[in-house]
Short mmCIF file of C-alpha atoms in Angstrom, two decimals:
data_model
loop_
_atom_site.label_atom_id
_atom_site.label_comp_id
_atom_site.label_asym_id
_atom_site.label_seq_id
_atom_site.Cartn_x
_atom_site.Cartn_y
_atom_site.Cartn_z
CA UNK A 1014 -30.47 45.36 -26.97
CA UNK A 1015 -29.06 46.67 -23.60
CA UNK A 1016 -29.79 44.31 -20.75
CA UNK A 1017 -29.75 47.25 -17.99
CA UNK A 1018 -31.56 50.68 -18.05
CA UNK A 1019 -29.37 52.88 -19.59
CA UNK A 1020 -28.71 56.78 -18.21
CA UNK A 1021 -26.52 58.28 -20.78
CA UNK A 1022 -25.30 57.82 -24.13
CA UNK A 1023 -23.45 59.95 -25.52
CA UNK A 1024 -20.35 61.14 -27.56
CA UNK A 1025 -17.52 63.63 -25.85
CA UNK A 1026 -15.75 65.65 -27.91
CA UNK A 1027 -12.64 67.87 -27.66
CA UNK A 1028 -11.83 70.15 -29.95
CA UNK A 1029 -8.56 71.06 -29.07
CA UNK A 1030 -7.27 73.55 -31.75
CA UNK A 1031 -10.78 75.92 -30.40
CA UNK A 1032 -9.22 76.17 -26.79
CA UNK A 1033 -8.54 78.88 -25.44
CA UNK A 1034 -4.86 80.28 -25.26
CA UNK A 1035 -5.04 79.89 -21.57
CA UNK A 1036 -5.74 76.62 -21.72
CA UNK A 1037 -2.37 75.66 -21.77
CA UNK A 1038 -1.85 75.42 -18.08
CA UNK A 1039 -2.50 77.83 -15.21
CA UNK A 1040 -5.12 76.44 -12.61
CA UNK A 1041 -7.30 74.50 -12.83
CA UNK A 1042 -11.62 75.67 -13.78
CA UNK A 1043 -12.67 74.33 -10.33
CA UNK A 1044 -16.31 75.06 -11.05
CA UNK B 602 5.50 39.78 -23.00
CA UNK B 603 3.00 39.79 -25.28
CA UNK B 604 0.07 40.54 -22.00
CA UNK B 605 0.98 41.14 -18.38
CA UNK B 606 -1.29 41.53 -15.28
CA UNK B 607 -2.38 44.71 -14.63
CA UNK B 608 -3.26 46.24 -11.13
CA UNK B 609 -4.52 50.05 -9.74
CA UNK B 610 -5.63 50.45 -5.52
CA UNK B 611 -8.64 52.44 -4.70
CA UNK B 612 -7.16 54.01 -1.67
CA UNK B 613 -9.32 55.58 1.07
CA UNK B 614 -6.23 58.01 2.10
CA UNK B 615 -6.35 59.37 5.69
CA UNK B 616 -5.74 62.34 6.01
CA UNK B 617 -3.99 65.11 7.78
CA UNK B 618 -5.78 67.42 10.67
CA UNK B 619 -6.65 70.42 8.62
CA UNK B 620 -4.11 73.13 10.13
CA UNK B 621 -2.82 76.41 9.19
CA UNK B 622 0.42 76.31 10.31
CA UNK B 623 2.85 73.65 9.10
CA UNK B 624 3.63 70.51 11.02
CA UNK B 625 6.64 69.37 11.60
CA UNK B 626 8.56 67.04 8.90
CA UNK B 627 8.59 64.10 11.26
CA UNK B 628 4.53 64.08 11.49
CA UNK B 629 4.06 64.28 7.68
CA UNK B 630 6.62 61.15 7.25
CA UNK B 631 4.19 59.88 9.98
CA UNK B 632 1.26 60.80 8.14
CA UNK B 633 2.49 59.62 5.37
CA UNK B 634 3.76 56.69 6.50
CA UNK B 635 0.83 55.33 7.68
CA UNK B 636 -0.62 55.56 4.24
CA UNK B 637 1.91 53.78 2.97
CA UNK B 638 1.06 51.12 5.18
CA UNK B 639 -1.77 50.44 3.43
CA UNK B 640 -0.32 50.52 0.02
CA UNK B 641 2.44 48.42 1.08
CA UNK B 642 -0.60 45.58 1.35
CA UNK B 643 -1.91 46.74 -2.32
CA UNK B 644 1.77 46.41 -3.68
CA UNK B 645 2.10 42.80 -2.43
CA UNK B 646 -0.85 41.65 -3.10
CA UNK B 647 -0.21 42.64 -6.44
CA UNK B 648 3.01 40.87 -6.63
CA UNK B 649 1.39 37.97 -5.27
CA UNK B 650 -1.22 37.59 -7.95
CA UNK B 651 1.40 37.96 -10.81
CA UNK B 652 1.09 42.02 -11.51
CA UNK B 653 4.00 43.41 -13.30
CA UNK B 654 2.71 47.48 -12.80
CA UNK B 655 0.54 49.12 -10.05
CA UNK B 656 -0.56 52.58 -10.28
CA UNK B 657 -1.55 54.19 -6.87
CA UNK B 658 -3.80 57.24 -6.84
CA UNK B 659 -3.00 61.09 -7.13
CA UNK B 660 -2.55 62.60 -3.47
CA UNK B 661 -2.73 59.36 -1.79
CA UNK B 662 0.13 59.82 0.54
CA UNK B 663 -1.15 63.31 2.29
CA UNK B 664 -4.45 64.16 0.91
CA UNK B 665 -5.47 67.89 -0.22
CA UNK B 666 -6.29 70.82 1.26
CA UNK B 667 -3.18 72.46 1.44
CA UNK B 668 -1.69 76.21 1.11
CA UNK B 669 2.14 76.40 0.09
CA UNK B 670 3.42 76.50 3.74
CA UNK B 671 1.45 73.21 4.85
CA UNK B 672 2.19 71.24 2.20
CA UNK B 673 6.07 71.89 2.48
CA UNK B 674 6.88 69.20 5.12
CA UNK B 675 5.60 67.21 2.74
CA UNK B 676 7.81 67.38 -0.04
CA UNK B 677 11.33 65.80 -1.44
CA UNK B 678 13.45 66.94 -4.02
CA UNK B 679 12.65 64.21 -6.33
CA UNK B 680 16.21 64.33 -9.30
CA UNK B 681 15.64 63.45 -12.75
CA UNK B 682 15.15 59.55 -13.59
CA UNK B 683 18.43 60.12 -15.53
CA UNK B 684 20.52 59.81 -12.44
CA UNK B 685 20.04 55.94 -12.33
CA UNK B 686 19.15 56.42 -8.60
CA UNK B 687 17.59 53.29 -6.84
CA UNK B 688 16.66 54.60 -3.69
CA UNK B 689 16.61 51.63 -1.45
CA UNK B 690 20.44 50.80 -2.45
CA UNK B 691 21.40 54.45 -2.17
CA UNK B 692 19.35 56.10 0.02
CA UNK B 693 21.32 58.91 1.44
CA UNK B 694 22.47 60.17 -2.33
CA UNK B 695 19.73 63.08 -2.64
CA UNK B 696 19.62 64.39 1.04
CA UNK B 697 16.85 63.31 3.08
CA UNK B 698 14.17 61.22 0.63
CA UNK B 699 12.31 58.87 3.17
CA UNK B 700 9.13 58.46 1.15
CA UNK B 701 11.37 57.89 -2.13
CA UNK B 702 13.20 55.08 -0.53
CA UNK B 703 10.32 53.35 0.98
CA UNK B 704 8.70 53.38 -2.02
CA UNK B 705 11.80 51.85 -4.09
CA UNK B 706 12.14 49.14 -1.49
CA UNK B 707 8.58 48.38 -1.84
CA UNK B 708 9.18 47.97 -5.60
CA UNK B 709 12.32 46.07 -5.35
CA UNK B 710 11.33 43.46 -2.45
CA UNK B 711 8.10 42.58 -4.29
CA UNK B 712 9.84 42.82 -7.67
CA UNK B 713 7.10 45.15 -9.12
CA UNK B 714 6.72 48.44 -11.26
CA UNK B 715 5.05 50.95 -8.18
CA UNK B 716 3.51 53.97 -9.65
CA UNK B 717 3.33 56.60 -6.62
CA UNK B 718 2.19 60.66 -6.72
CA UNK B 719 4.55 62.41 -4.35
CA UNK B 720 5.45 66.00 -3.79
CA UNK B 721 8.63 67.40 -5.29
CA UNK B 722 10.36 71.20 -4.14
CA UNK B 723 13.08 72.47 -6.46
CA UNK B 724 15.35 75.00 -4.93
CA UNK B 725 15.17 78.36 -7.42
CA UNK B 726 17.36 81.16 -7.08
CA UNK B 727 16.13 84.67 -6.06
CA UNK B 728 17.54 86.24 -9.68
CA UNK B 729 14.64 84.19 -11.12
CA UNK B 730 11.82 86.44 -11.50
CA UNK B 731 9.46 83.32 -11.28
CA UNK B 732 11.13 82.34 -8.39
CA UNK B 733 8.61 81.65 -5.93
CA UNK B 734 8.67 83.43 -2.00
CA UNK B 735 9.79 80.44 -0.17
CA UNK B 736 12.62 80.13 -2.54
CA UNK B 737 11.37 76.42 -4.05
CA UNK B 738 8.97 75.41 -6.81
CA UNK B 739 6.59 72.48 -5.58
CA UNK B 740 4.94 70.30 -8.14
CA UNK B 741 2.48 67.71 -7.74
CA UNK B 742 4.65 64.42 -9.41
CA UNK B 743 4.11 61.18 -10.12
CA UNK B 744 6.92 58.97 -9.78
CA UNK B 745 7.85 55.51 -11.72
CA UNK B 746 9.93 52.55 -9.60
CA UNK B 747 11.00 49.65 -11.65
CA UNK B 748 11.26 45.61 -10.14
CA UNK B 749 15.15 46.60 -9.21
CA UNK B 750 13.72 49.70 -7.45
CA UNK B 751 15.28 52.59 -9.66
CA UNK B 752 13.62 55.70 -10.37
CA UNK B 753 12.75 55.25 -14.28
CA UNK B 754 10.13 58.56 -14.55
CA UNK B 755 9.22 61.27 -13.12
CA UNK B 756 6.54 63.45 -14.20
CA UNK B 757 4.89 67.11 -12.78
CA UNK B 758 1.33 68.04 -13.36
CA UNK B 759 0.96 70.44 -16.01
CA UNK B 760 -3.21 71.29 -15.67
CA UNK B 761 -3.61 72.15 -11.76
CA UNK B 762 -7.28 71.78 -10.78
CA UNK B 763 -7.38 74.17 -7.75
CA UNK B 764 -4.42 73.40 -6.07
CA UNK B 765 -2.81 76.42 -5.07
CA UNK B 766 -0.02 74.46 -2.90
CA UNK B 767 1.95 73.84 -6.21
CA UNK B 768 3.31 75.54 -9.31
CA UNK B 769 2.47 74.63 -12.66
CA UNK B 770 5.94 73.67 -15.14
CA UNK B 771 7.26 75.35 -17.02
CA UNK B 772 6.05 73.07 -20.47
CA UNK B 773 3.98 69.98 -20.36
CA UNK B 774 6.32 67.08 -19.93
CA UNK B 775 5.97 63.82 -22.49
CA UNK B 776 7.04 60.89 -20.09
CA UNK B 777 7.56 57.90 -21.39
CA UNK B 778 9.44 54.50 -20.27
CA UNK B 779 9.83 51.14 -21.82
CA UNK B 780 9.70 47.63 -20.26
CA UNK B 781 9.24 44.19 -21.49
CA UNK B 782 5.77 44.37 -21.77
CA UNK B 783 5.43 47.89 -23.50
CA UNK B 784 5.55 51.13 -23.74
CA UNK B 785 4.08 53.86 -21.17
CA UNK B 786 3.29 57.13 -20.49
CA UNK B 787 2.43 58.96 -17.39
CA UNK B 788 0.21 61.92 -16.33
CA UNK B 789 -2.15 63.10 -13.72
CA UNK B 790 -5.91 63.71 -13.33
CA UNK B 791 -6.81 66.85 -15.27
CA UNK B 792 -4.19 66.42 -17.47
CA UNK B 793 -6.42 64.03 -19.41
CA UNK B 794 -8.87 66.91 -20.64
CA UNK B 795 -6.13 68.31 -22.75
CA UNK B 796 -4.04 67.55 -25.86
CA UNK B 797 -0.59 68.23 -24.01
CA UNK B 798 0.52 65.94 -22.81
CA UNK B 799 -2.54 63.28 -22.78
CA UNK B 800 -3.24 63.38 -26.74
CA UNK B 801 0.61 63.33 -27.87
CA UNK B 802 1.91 60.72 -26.08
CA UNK B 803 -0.46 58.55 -27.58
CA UNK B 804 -0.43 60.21 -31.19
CA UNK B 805 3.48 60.60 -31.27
CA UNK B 806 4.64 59.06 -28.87
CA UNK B 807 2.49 55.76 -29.71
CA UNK B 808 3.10 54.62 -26.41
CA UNK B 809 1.04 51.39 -25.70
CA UNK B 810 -0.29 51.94 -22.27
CA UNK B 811 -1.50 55.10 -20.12
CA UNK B 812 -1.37 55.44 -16.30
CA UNK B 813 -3.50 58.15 -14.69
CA UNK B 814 -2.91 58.73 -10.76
CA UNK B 815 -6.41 60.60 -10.11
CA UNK B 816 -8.60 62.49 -7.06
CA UNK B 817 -11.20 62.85 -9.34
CA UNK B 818 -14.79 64.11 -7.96
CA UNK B 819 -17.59 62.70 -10.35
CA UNK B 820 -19.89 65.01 -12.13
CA UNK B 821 -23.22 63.85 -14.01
CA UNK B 822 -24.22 62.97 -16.28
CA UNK B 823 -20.75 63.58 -18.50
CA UNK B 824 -17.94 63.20 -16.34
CA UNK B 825 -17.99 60.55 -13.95
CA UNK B 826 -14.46 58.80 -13.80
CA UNK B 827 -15.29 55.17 -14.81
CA UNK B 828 -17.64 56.74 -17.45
CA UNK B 829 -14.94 59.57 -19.09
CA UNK B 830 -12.14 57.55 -18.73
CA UNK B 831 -13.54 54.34 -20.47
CA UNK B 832 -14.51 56.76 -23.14
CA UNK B 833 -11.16 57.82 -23.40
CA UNK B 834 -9.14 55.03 -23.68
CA UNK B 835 -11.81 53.60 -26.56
CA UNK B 836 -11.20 57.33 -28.11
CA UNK B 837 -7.56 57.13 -28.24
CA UNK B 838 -7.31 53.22 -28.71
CA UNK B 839 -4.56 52.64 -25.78
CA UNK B 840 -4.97 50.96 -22.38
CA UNK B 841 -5.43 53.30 -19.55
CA UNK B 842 -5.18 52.17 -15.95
CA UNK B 843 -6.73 54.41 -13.55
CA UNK B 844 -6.26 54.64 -10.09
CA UNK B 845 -8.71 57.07 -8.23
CA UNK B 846 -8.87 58.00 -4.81
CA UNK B 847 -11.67 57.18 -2.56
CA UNK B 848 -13.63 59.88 -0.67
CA UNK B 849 -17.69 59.48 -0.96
CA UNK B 850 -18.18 62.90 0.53
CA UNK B 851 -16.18 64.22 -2.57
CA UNK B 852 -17.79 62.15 -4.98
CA UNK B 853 -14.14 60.34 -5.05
CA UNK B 854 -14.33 57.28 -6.36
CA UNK B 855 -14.12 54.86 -9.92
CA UNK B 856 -10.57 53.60 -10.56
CA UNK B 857 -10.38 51.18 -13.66
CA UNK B 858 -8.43 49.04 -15.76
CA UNK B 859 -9.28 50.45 -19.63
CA UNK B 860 -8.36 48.43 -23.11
CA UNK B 861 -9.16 50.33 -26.40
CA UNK B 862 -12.14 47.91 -27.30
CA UNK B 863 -13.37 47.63 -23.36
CA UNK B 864 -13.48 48.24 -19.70
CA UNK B 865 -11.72 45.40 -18.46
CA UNK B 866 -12.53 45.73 -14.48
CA UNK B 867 -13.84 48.55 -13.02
CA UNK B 868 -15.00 49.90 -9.59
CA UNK B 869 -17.67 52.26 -8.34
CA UNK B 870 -18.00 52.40 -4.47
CA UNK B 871 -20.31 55.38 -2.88
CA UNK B 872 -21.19 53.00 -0.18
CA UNK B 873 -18.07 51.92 1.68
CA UNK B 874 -15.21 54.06 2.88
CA UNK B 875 -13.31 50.83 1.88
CA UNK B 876 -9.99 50.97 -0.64
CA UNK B 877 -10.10 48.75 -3.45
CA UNK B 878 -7.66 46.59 -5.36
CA UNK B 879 -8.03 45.84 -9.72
CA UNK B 880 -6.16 43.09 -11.45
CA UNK B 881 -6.61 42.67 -15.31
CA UNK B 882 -4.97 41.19 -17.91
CA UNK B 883 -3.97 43.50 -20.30
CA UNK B 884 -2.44 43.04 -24.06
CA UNK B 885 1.32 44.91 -23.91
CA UNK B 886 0.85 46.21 -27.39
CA UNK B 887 -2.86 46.37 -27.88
CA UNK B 888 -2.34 48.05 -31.53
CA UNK B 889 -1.34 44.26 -32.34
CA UNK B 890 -4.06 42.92 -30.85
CA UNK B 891 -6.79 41.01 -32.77
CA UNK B 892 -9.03 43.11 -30.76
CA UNK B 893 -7.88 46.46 -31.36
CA UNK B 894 -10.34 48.76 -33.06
CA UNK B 895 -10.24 50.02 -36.58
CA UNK B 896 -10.02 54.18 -36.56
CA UNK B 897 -13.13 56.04 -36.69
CA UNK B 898 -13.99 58.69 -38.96
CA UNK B 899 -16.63 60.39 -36.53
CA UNK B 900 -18.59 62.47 -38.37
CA UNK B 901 -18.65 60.18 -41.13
CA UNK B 902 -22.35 59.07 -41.20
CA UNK B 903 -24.18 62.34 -39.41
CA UNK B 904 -22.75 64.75 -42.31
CA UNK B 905 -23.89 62.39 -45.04
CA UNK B 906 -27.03 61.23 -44.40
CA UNK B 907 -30.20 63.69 -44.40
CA UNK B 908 -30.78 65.03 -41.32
CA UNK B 909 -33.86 63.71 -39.39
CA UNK B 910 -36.71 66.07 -38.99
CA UNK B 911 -35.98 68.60 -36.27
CA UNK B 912 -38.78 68.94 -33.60
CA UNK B 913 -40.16 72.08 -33.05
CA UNK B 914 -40.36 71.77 -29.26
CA UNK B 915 -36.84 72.16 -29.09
CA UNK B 916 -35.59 73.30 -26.11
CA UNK B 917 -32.55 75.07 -24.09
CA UNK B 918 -30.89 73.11 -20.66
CA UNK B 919 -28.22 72.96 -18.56
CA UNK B 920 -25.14 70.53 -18.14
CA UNK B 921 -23.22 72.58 -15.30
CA UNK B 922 -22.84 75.75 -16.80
CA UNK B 923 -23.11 74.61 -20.18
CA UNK B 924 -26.35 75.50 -22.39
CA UNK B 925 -27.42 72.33 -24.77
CA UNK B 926 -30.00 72.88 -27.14
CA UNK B 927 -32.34 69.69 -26.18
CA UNK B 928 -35.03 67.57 -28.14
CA UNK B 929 -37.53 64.59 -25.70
CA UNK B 930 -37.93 61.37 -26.88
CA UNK B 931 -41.41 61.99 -26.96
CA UNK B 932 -42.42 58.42 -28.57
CA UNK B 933 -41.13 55.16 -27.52
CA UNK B 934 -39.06 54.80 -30.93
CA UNK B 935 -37.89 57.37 -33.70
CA UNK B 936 -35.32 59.47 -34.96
CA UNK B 937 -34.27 62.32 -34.19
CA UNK B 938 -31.69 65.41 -34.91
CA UNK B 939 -30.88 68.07 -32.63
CA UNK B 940 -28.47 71.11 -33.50
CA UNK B 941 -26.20 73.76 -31.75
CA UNK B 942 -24.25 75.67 -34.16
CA UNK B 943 -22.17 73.24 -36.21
CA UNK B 944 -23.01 70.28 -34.63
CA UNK B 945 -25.76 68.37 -35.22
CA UNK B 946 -26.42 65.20 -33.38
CA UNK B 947 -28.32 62.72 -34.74
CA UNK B 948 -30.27 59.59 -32.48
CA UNK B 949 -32.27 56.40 -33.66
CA UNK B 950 -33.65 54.12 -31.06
CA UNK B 951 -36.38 51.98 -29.82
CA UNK B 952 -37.17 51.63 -26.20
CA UNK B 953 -38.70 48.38 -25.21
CA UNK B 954 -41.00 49.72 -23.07
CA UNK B 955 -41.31 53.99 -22.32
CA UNK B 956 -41.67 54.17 -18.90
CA UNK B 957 -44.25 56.47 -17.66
CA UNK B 958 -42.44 58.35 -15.12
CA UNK B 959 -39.55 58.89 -16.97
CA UNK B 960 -38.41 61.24 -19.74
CA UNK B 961 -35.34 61.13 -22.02
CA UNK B 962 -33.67 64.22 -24.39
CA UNK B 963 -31.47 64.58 -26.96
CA UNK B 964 -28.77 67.04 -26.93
CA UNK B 965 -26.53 68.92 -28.65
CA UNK B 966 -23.30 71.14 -27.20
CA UNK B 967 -20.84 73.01 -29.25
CA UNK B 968 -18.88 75.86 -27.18
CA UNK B 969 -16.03 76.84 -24.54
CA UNK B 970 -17.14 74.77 -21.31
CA UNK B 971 -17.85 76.00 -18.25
CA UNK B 972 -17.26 79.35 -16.33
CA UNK B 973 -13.64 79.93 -17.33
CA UNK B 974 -14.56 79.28 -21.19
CA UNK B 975 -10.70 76.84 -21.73
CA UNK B 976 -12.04 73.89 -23.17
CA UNK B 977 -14.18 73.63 -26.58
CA UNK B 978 -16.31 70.67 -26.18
CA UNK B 979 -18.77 69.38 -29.00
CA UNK B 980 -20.91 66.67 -27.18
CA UNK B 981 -24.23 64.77 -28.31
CA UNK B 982 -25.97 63.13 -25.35
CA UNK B 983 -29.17 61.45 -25.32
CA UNK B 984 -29.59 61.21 -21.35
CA UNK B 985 -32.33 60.62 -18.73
CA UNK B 986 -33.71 63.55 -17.36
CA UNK B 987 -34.08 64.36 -13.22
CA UNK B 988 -38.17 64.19 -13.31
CA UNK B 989 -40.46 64.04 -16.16
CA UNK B 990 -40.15 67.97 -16.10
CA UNK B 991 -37.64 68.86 -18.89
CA UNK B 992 -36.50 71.66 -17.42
CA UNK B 993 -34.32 69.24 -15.42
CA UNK B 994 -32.95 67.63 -18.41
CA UNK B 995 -29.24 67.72 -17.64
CA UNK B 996 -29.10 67.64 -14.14
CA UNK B 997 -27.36 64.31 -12.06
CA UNK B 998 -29.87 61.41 -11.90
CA UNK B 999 -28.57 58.06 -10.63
CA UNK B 1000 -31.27 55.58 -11.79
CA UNK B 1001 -33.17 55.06 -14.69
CA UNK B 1002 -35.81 52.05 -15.91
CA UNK B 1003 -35.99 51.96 -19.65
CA UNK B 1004 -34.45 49.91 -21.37
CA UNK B 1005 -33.26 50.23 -25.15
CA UNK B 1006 -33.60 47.88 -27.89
CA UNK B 1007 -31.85 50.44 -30.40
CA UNK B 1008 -29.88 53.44 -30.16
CA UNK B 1009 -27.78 55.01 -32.51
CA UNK B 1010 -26.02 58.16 -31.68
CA UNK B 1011 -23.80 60.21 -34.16
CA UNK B 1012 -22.79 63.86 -34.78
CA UNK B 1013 -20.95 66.72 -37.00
CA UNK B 1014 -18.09 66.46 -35.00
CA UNK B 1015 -15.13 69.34 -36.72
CA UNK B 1016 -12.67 67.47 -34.32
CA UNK B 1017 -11.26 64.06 -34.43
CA UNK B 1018 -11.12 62.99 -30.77
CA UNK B 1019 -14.57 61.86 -29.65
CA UNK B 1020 -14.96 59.84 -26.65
CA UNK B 1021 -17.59 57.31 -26.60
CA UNK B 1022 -19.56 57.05 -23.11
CA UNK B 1023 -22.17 54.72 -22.04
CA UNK B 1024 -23.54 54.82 -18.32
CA UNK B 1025 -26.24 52.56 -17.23
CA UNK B 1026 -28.40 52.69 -13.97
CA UNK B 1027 -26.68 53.07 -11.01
CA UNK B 1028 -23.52 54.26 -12.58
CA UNK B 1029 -22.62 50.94 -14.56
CA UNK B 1030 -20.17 50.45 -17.59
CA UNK B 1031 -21.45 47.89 -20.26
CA UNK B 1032 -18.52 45.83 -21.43
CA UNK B 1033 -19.14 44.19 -25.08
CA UNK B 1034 -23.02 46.03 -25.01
CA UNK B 1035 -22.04 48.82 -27.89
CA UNK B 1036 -19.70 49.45 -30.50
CA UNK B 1037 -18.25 52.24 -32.22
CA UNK B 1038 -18.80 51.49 -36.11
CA UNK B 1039 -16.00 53.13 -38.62
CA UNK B 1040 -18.27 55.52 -39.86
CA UNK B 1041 -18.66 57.28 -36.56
CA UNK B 1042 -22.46 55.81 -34.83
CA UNK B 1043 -22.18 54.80 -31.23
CA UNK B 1044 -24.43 51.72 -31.78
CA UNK B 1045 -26.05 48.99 -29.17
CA UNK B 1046 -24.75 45.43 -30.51
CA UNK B 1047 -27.35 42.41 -31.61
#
């Protein structure tokens, strides 16, 4: 198995086409 | 060449007295200058250890912080690659370009691709209604310098992340430029959350190798640099070399050099205020390459096998602003399926030992991130909550002490660009510890 401790596993998705329209550029979410 | 050494610099910039009225042009070059000081020492260092290519961070030359006015003295007009410019041979041809030409020479002398982020102004004209007030556009660019020194690409961040001292483009651009040892595209930082430019120039584009000039402030437990970035380049099967800046206050640091099958060097530095240099070898065309991943079908496996039971002490937590539906690993091995909407996310493991003090969930996201609502993510995450409360489930935690024999990790995905991340205790990568299988599980190998 894993050696070291793990934190996180996970899986990232993007699901592009579900944006939203002003997603396309602008600035940035600086949250 | 069928590889070629690889490098990206760490660099700790220094940076300007914060100010609210411009300073002169001659103390930014000097600013600026003395950064470039230090990346003159990156750059032939590189060359000396064999590096064809090294990528230099986003902002590294003046820092951040800026309004429109400050960051003005700043800036060059920086022409279009298509002018066959080299700088250093010619360097009175587009007015007064200082920082361009001692960044050509640097690439020329040491006979090395130099990947640089600069400022560029663009004079507009006032019959423009977008024209802005000070009569220029100013984009945050990344420049390309070949071994002869000429300018082969040029490239303006599309997706600004709070930087109100320069104007988005008009389109995302697709940059591309071919050497000997493959083909490359460029963009910056945020860029790499969205499809345009990031996803097409490696779906249509099928360029070989990404380079990503970053100031990127980590964010548990998803989107730490070395963490998101090795999960992209596995996700998109190209090499991605990463240079970040290096700022522990900001949570700046984790530059990397990415292949689509694993991290091949990496560096995480919260202690020092020290820059760092990364060589790798890298394979030019990895999509030739023995190693080179076969394509996943990601939500292969979760939408075909029965779902696990679901626990009924399921239960609602925060990743930034985002609400997860979560399930704890309440035994020390099981399975287990957590939901949110149309994703379900499904986890098998075995820990080799549950540790008392700590407690671990399962979670499932499927929605518009954050406060502004842009992005749709879809993410399964089985992560190690703050404290054994569960109510913390979500928040940043640095260190952890179970170990896993077994996990398995899949989900519903509706999209097909997943990103597979792994982060160990004390904000590791695990080269050659999991695998991706074709069917879409995020697996431990042996």
């Amino acid at each position: 198995g894993m050696s070291e401790p793990i934190l996180t596993v996970s899986l990232f998705g993007r699901w592009y086409a579900k944006d939203a329209h002003s997603a396309s550029g602008g600035i940035g979410n600086l949250e | 060449l069928d590889t070629f050494i690889a490098a990206v610099y760490e660099h700790a910039v220094i940076l300007p007295e914060k100010t609210e009225t411009p300073v002169s042009q001659d103390n930014a070059l000097l600013l600026m200058n003395k950064n470039i000081d230090i990346l003159e020492k990156a750059i032939k260092q590189a060359a000396q250890q064999g590096a064809e290519i090294i990528v230099t961070p986003e902002d590294a030359l003046y820092g951040w912080s800026f309004t429109r006015e400050t960051i003005f003295p700043y800036l060059e007009d920086i022409p279009d690659p298509r002018v066959n410019w080299i700088p250093c041979q010619d360097p009175h041809k587009f007015g007064h370009t200082p920082v361009q030409v001692r960044l050509s020479c640097l690439a020329k002398d040491n006979s090395i691709y130099v990947l640089a982020n600069i400022g560029d102004k663009k004079p507009c004209k006032s019959n423009d209604p977008t024209c802005p007030s000070n009569g220029y556009y100013q984009y945050n660019t990344n420049v390309v310098y070949d071994k002869k020194g000429q300018l082969v690409a040029r490239y303006h961040k599309y997706h600004l992340y709070s930087e109100p001292q320069f104007d988005v483009p008009e389109k995302p651009e697709l940059v591309t430029f071919n050497t000997n040892f493959g083909k490359f595209g460029i963009f910056t930082c945020f860029d790499i959350l969205f499809h345009d430019p990031a996803v097409k120039l490696v779906k249509d584009f099928r360029v070989d190798t990404i380079l990503l000039p970053t100031a990127w402030m980590n964010v548990l437990p998803l989107l730490t640099a070395i963490e998101f970035h090795s999960a992209w380049a596995m996700g998109m099967r190209v090499n991605l070399l990463v240079a970040n800046t290096h700022h522990v206050r900001l949570n700046m640091t984790g530059s990397g050099i990415y292949a689509p099958h694993s991290p091949k060097a990496y560096h995480y530095d919260m202690d020092t205020e020290l820059g760092k240099i990364l060589f790798s070898k890298v394979d030019s065309h990895p999509r030739s390459s023995p190693d080179f991943p076969a394509a996943v079908n990601w939500a292969d496996y979760a939408t075909t096998i029965k779902p696990f039971p679901v626990q009924k002490g399921t239960f609602k937590g925060f990743i930034s602003r985002d609400a997860f539906n979560f399930t704890e690993l309440s035994a020390s091995a099981g399975d287990l399926t957590v939901c949110q909407k149309d994703l379900c996310c499904h986890l098998s493991y075995e820990m080799s030992r549950k540790e008392e003090n700590e407690v671990y969930a399962l979670g499932a996201f499927s929605g518009l991130h954050g406060r502004r609502g842009r992005e749709y993510w879809q993410v399964c995450t089985m992560l190690k909550c703050r404290t054994t409360d569960v109510t913390t489930c979500g928040q940043p935690v640095e260190t952890a002490l179970t170990r896993f024999n077994v996990f398995s990790l899949s989900g519903t995905f509706g999209t097909e660009y997943v990103f597979p991340e792994v982060l160990l205790t004390k904000i590791r990568l695990s080269p050659g510890k999991f695998e991706v299988l074709k069917d879409g599980r995020l697996v431990n190998k042996n």
